[in-house]
Short mmCIF file of C-alpha atoms in Angstrom, two decimals:
data_model
loop_
_atom_site.label_atom_id
_atom_site.label_comp_id
_atom_site.label_asym_id
_atom_site.label_seq_id
_atom_site.Cartn_x
_atom_site.Cartn_y
_atom_site.Cartn_z
CA MET K 980 0.29 0.03 0.08
CA ASN K 981 1.46 2.92 -1.57
CA ALA K 982 -0.62 5.94 -0.51
CA SER K 983 0.56 8.10 1.23
CA PRO K 984 -1.48 8.49 5.42
CA GLU K 985 -4.79 10.54 5.15
CA ILE K 986 -5.93 11.91 8.37
CA THR K 987 -9.50 12.52 8.65
CA TYR K 988 -12.51 13.56 11.46
CA LYS K 989 -12.97 10.31 11.55
CA SER K 990 -9.37 9.58 12.10
CA TRP K 991 -9.54 10.91 15.26
CA LEU K 992 -12.55 10.27 16.17
CA MET K 993 -11.76 6.10 16.32
CA ILE K 994 -8.07 6.27 17.56
CA ALA K 995 -10.40 8.34 20.57
CA VAL K 996 -12.89 4.95 20.48
CA LEU K 997 -9.25 2.83 21.07
CA ALA K 998 -7.83 4.74 23.75
CA PHE K 999 -10.99 4.48 25.13
CA VAL K 1000 -11.60 1.21 25.06
CA TRP K 1001 -7.96 0.15 25.41
CA GLY K 1002 -8.07 2.11 28.99
CA GLY K 1003 -11.01 0.35 30.44
CA THR K 1004 -9.54 -3.42 29.42
CA PHE K 1005 -7.25 -3.28 31.69
CA MET K 1006 -9.92 -2.73 35.07
CA VAL K 1007 -12.11 -5.45 33.05
CA THR K 1008 -8.80 -7.78 33.00
CA GLU K 1009 -8.24 -7.12 36.81
CA ILE K 1010 -11.40 -8.94 37.27
CA ALA K 1011 -10.94 -11.79 34.75
CA LEU K 1012 -8.09 -12.97 36.97
CA THR K 1013 -9.16 -13.74 39.58
CA GLY K 1014 -11.40 -16.52 37.79
CA MET K 1015 -8.34 -17.32 35.31
CA THR K 1016 -4.46 -17.91 34.32
CA PRO K 1017 -3.10 -14.65 32.64
CA PHE K 1018 -2.65 -16.97 28.70
CA TRP K 1019 -5.81 -18.34 28.83
CA ILE K 1020 -7.68 -15.48 29.21
CA ALA K 1021 -5.38 -14.31 25.76
CA ALA K 1022 -6.30 -17.09 24.30
CA ALA K 1023 -9.91 -17.09 25.20
CA ARG K 1024 -10.49 -13.38 23.83
CA ILE K 1025 -9.13 -13.90 20.99
CA GLY K 1026 -10.18 -17.77 20.10
CA PHE K 1027 -13.95 -15.34 20.88
CA ALA K 1028 -12.78 -12.33 19.35
CA ALA K 1029 -11.69 -14.83 16.11
CA LEU K 1030 -15.15 -16.73 15.79
CA VAL K 1031 -17.24 -13.34 16.32
CA MET K 1032 -15.55 -11.89 12.60
CA THR K 1033 -15.09 -14.77 11.34
CA ALA K 1034 -19.03 -15.29 11.41
CA ILE K 1035 -19.45 -11.56 9.97
CA TRP K 1036 -16.82 -12.38 7.40
CA GLY K 1037 -18.04 -15.19 6.01
CA TRP K 1038 -21.67 -12.97 5.68
CA ARG K 1039 -19.71 -10.91 3.53
CA ASP K 1040 -18.04 -13.66 1.45
CA PHE K 1041 -14.70 -14.47 2.65
CA ILE K 1042 -13.62 -10.69 0.79
CA LEU K 1043 -9.55 -10.64 1.11
CA PHE K 1044 -7.48 -8.96 -0.97
CA GLU K 1045 -8.32 -7.53 -4.35
CA ALA K 1046 -5.82 -9.44 -6.32
CA ALA K 1047 -4.14 -13.21 -5.39
CA PRO K 1048 -1.19 -12.29 -2.51
CA ILE K 1049 2.01 -13.51 -3.50
CA GLY K 1050 4.20 -15.65 -1.26
CA SER K 1051 6.41 -13.13 0.53
CA GLU K 1052 2.53 -11.60 1.39
CA LYS K 1053 1.87 -14.29 2.60
CA LEU K 1054 4.25 -14.94 4.80
CA THR K 1055 3.59 -10.72 6.50
CA LEU K 1056 0.36 -11.55 6.64
CA ILE K 1057 1.14 -14.26 9.39
CA ALA K 1058 3.80 -12.79 11.01
CA VAL K 1059 1.31 -9.60 11.43
CA GLY K 1060 -0.70 -11.88 12.87
CA ALA K 1061 1.85 -13.53 15.78
CA PHE K 1062 3.18 -9.87 16.32
CA SER K 1063 -0.22 -8.37 16.78
CA GLY K 1064 -1.33 -10.34 19.57
CA ALA K 1065 -0.53 -13.45 20.56
CA ILE K 1066 3.75 -12.91 20.58
CA PRO K 1067 3.04 -9.72 23.12
CA PHE K 1068 0.35 -11.49 24.57
CA ALA K 1069 2.66 -14.10 26.14
CA LEU K 1070 5.90 -11.60 26.33
CA LEU K 1071 3.62 -9.03 28.68
CA ALA K 1072 1.75 -11.76 31.00
CA TRP K 1073 5.66 -13.88 31.19
CA GLY K 1074 6.93 -10.06 32.28
CA GLN K 1075 4.71 -8.62 34.15
CA GLN K 1076 5.13 -11.85 36.68
CA HIS K 1077 8.84 -9.89 37.35
CA VAL K 1078 8.49 -5.72 36.79
CA THR K 1079 6.31 -3.00 38.37
CA SER K 1080 3.00 -2.43 36.29
CA GLY K 1081 4.34 1.45 35.90
CA PHE K 1082 7.27 -0.17 33.83
CA ALA K 1083 4.60 -2.06 31.51
CA GLY K 1084 2.32 0.52 31.28
CA VAL K 1085 5.80 2.81 30.29
CA SER K 1086 6.97 0.18 28.53
CA MET K 1087 3.73 0.25 26.07
CA ALA K 1088 3.47 3.86 25.95
CA SER K 1089 7.19 3.28 23.64
CA THR K 1090 5.05 2.05 21.14
CA ALA K 1091 5.30 5.34 19.56
CA LEU K 1092 8.37 6.40 19.93
CA ILE K 1093 9.69 2.42 18.44
CA ILE K 1094 7.75 3.25 15.36
CA LEU K 1095 8.63 6.81 13.91
CA PRO K 1096 12.51 6.48 13.02
CA MET K 1097 10.52 2.43 11.73
CA ALA K 1098 8.14 4.06 9.91
CA HIS K 1099 10.70 6.48 8.17
CA PHE K 1100 12.31 4.18 6.96
CA LEU K 1101 9.40 1.79 5.34
CA VAL K 1102 5.92 3.28 4.40
CA PRO K 1103 6.20 6.15 2.95
CA GLY K 1104 4.48 8.89 3.51
CA GLU K 1105 5.78 8.45 7.11
CA ARG K 1106 8.76 10.60 6.99
CA MET K 1107 9.98 11.24 9.98
CA THR K 1108 10.77 15.05 10.77
CA TRP K 1109 11.92 17.52 13.72
CA ARG K 1110 8.24 18.43 14.85
CA ARG K 1111 6.91 15.41 15.22
CA ALA K 1112 9.90 13.24 16.78
CA VAL K 1113 9.71 16.27 19.63
CA GLY K 1114 6.18 15.91 19.69
CA PHE K 1115 5.94 12.45 20.66
CA VAL K 1116 9.19 12.99 23.24
CA ILE K 1117 6.62 15.37 25.19
CA GLY K 1118 4.14 12.61 24.72
CA PHE K 1119 6.10 10.05 26.39
CA CYS K 1120 7.05 11.81 29.02
CA GLY K 1121 3.16 13.01 30.36
CA VAL K 1122 3.14 9.11 30.71
CA VAL K 1123 6.45 7.93 33.09
CA VAL K 1124 4.63 11.63 34.23
CA LEU K 1125 1.24 10.06 34.87
CA ILE K 1126 3.17 6.68 36.48
CA GLY K 1127 5.05 8.76 38.69
CA GLY K 1128 7.62 7.48 40.49
CA GLN K 1129 6.29 2.96 39.37
CA ALA K 1130 7.91 3.87 36.35
CA PHE K 1131 11.03 2.57 36.54
CA GLU K 1132 11.14 1.70 40.36
CA THR K 1133 12.77 -2.03 40.75
CA THR K 1134 10.94 -4.80 41.90
CA GLY K 1135 14.89 -6.63 43.00
CA ALA K 1136 12.91 -9.95 41.47
CA ARG K 1137 15.25 -12.23 39.80
CA LEU K 1138 14.13 -12.55 36.47
CA GLU K 1139 13.93 -8.66 36.23
CA THR K 1140 16.10 -7.97 33.64
CA ALA K 1141 14.80 -9.90 31.62
CA GLY K 1142 10.78 -9.15 32.45
CA ARG K 1143 11.52 -5.97 31.03
CA MET K 1144 13.15 -7.13 28.06
CA ALA K 1145 10.28 -8.79 27.53
CA CYS K 1146 7.61 -5.76 28.02
CA VAL K 1147 10.11 -3.57 25.53
CA ALA K 1148 10.16 -6.91 23.42
CA ALA K 1149 6.48 -6.63 22.65
CA SER K 1150 6.27 -2.99 22.33
CA ALA K 1151 8.56 -3.69 19.42
CA CYS K 1152 5.79 -6.35 18.53
CA TYR K 1153 3.07 -4.18 18.16
CA ALA K 1154 5.22 -1.55 16.20
CA ALA K 1155 6.37 -4.37 14.05
CA SER K 1156 2.97 -5.62 12.96
CA SER K 1157 1.21 -2.13 12.37
CA ILE K 1158 4.04 -1.45 9.80
CA MET K 1159 3.39 -4.62 8.20
CA MET K 1160 -0.10 -3.68 8.27
CA ARG K 1161 0.09 -0.47 6.22
CA ARG K 1162 2.32 -2.07 3.68
CA LEU K 1163 0.35 -5.12 2.82
CA PRO K 1164 -1.20 -4.70 -0.99
CA GLN K 1165 -5.17 -3.06 -1.33
CA VAL K 1166 -7.22 -6.10 1.44
CA ASP K 1167 -10.40 -5.81 2.78
CA ALA K 1168 -10.21 -4.12 6.30
CA ILE K 1169 -13.21 -6.96 8.04
CA GLY K 1170 -11.34 -9.28 6.11
CA LEU K 1171 -7.94 -8.41 7.76
CA ALA K 1172 -8.79 -8.00 11.32
CA THR K 1173 -10.55 -11.59 10.59
CA VAL K 1174 -7.20 -13.46 9.58
CA LEU K 1175 -5.56 -11.65 11.89
CA LEU K 1176 -7.56 -13.26 14.48
CA LEU K 1177 -7.65 -16.40 13.70
CA ILE K 1178 -3.85 -16.55 12.88
CA GLY K 1179 -3.37 -14.79 16.76
CA ALA K 1180 -5.75 -17.55 17.78
CA CYS K 1181 -3.86 -20.60 16.28
CA PHE K 1182 -0.50 -19.07 18.62
CA SER K 1183 -2.03 -17.97 21.64
CA ILE K 1184 -4.47 -21.10 22.68
CA PRO K 1185 -1.78 -23.80 21.98
CA LEU K 1186 0.68 -21.88 23.84
CA ALA K 1187 -1.69 -21.11 26.85
CA TYR K 1188 -3.15 -25.32 26.99
CA VAL K 1189 1.60 -26.02 27.17
CA ILE K 1190 1.76 -23.32 29.62
CA GLU K 1191 -0.78 -23.60 31.88
CA GLY K 1192 -2.94 -26.94 30.91
CA MET K 1193 -6.33 -27.83 30.43
CA PRO K 1194 -8.70 -25.10 32.31
CA GLU K 1195 -10.96 -25.24 34.86
CA MET K 1196 -14.35 -23.97 33.47
CA PRO K 1197 -14.95 -21.23 34.79
CA GLU K 1198 -17.81 -19.40 36.49
CA THR K 1199 -20.58 -17.59 35.31
CA GLY K 1200 -19.49 -14.28 36.12
CA ILE K 1201 -16.15 -14.76 34.53
CA LEU K 1202 -17.11 -16.00 31.08
CA LEU K 1203 -19.16 -12.83 31.03
CA VAL K 1204 -15.78 -11.37 31.23
CA LEU K 1205 -13.96 -13.23 28.53
CA VAL K 1206 -17.00 -12.02 26.73
CA PHE K 1207 -16.85 -8.31 27.16
CA LEU K 1208 -12.95 -9.16 26.27
CA GLY K 1209 -13.11 -10.75 22.97
CA LEU K 1210 -15.75 -8.89 21.82
CA VAL K 1211 -15.26 -5.13 22.61
CA PRO K 1212 -11.32 -4.74 23.26
CA THR K 1213 -10.26 -7.53 21.31
CA ALA K 1214 -12.92 -8.48 18.10
CA ALA K 1215 -13.93 -3.92 17.79
CA ALA K 1216 -11.56 -2.87 18.86
CA ASN K 1217 -8.72 -5.19 16.32
CA PHE K 1218 -11.64 -3.48 13.51
CA LEU K 1219 -10.41 -0.27 14.87
CA ARG K 1220 -7.29 -0.60 14.76
CA VAL K 1221 -7.04 -1.87 11.15
CA LEU K 1222 -8.82 0.42 9.56
CA VAL K 1223 -6.98 3.48 11.07
CA VAL K 1224 -3.00 1.09 10.50
CA ARG K 1225 -4.63 1.35 6.62
CA SER K 1226 -6.66 4.77 6.40
CA ALA K 1227 -3.89 7.37 9.13
CA GLY K 1228 -1.03 5.15 9.31
CA PRO K 1229 1.08 3.17 11.78
CA VAL K 1230 2.75 6.75 13.48
CA PHE K 1231 -1.30 8.45 13.95
CA MET K 1232 -2.54 5.30 15.37
CA SER K 1233 0.76 5.34 17.74
CA LEU K 1234 -1.00 8.18 19.40
CA VAL K 1235 -4.05 5.66 20.92
CA ASN K 1236 -0.65 4.12 23.50
CA TYR K 1237 -0.20 7.97 25.26
CA GLN K 1238 -3.85 8.00 25.66
CA VAL K 1239 -4.68 4.07 27.23
CA PRO K 1240 -3.39 5.74 30.73
CA VAL K 1241 -5.31 8.33 30.86
CA TRP K 1242 -7.69 6.53 30.30
CA SER K 1243 -7.25 3.65 32.77
CA VAL K 1244 -6.48 6.01 34.90
CA VAL K 1245 -9.00 8.16 34.80
CA LEU K 1246 -12.06 5.23 34.77
CA GLY K 1247 -10.15 3.32 37.93
CA ALA K 1248 -11.02 6.60 39.86
CA LEU K 1249 -14.54 6.93 38.05
CA ILE K 1250 -15.44 3.45 38.44
CA LEU K 1251 -13.92 1.99 41.02
CA SER K 1252 -12.57 4.65 43.66
CA GLU K 1253 -9.21 4.47 42.59
CA PRO K 1254 -7.09 8.09 43.58
CA LEU K 1255 -6.12 10.48 41.15
CA PRO K 1256 -2.73 10.96 40.77
CA PRO K 1257 -2.06 14.20 41.97
CA ALA K 1258 0.40 14.52 38.30
CA LEU K 1259 -2.95 14.10 36.28
CA LEU K 1260 -3.14 17.19 35.16
CA TYR K 1261 0.45 18.35 34.26
CA ALA K 1262 0.47 14.64 32.21
CA MET K 1263 -2.38 15.19 30.21
CA GLY K 1264 -0.71 18.82 29.44
CA LEU K 1265 2.03 16.92 28.15
CA ILE K 1266 0.42 14.49 26.08
CA LEU K 1267 -1.52 17.05 23.87
CA ALA K 1268 0.77 19.25 24.09
CA GLY K 1269 2.38 16.46 21.98
CA VAL K 1270 -0.11 15.21 20.29
CA GLY K 1271 -0.80 18.41 19.24
CA VAL K 1272 3.29 18.73 18.16
CA SER K 1273 3.30 15.60 16.54
CA GLN K 1274 -0.26 16.18 14.32
CA TYR K 1275 0.39 20.13 13.35
CA GLY K 1276 0.39 19.39 9.68
CA ALA K 1277 -2.55 16.59 10.28
CA LEU K 1278 -4.12 19.66 12.11
CA ARG K 1279 -4.08 23.01 10.26
CA ARG K 1280 -5.34 20.19 7.27
CA LEU K 1281 -7.92 19.42 9.13
CA PHE K 1282 -8.91 22.56 9.94
CA GLY K 1283 -8.89 23.85 6.62
CA THR K 1284 -5.57 26.03 8.06
CA ARG K 1285 -3.76 27.81 4.96
CA PRO K 1286 0.16 26.36 5.97
#
């Protein structure tokens, strides 16, 4: 796909929805963890999402590529599926056992910084400018301020260094999958989202079985939570992610990584009555400033201001 990214009002709306959905997913996952193990939660949400999306895709006659893909494009599709879900889910599930939640949050935010130089060399129309680089660094600093002292605290665990490497590797997987997804030829968005979930399920379900064995049947409440995780933050959100990456580009999509921690904190305060960190307003200011600076050109075009 060689066309330059096109950022519209819909693009901004979609990343706002994605940030809100993924920001609230942490709370729902905490509930799921009370009745199911981490790898099976990942496998269940991907598996259920794959089933739902396959039914929708089948209703659309299983449309995928506009032209028959060549061998390298098929391999890229498999790689995108693995790097979009199964591999980073597994890395995070293992890594978070040995690092603080704050470091895990910072590592996810670093996805945006990893994408920036990759897109410069690999994606047409995604040139890295000083303004864009400065904006992304400002946004990243906002996430660090929001997380606070936990950002780089040590747990003292024996495998902490390996755990940190696993979290950063998960971020790199998300970055690589966005770059590769953008480079695929013309493809149906629903078909692509479905195939990626099916590939992810083929990786994550056997992995969960090997690591954690057969799961026990969870209670009805936990099953409903798993259905929600599969339907909303996995199936629907994966479809939106495909639309954003394919239309507005991976660099624009990576702005979600700065917004997710904000929604996670705000929703935790509103729903779980968790205390708001004193630095929330400062962090939000930095994040919004970073987004504004990095997307200055897109915003001027969007609101019709003369360059």
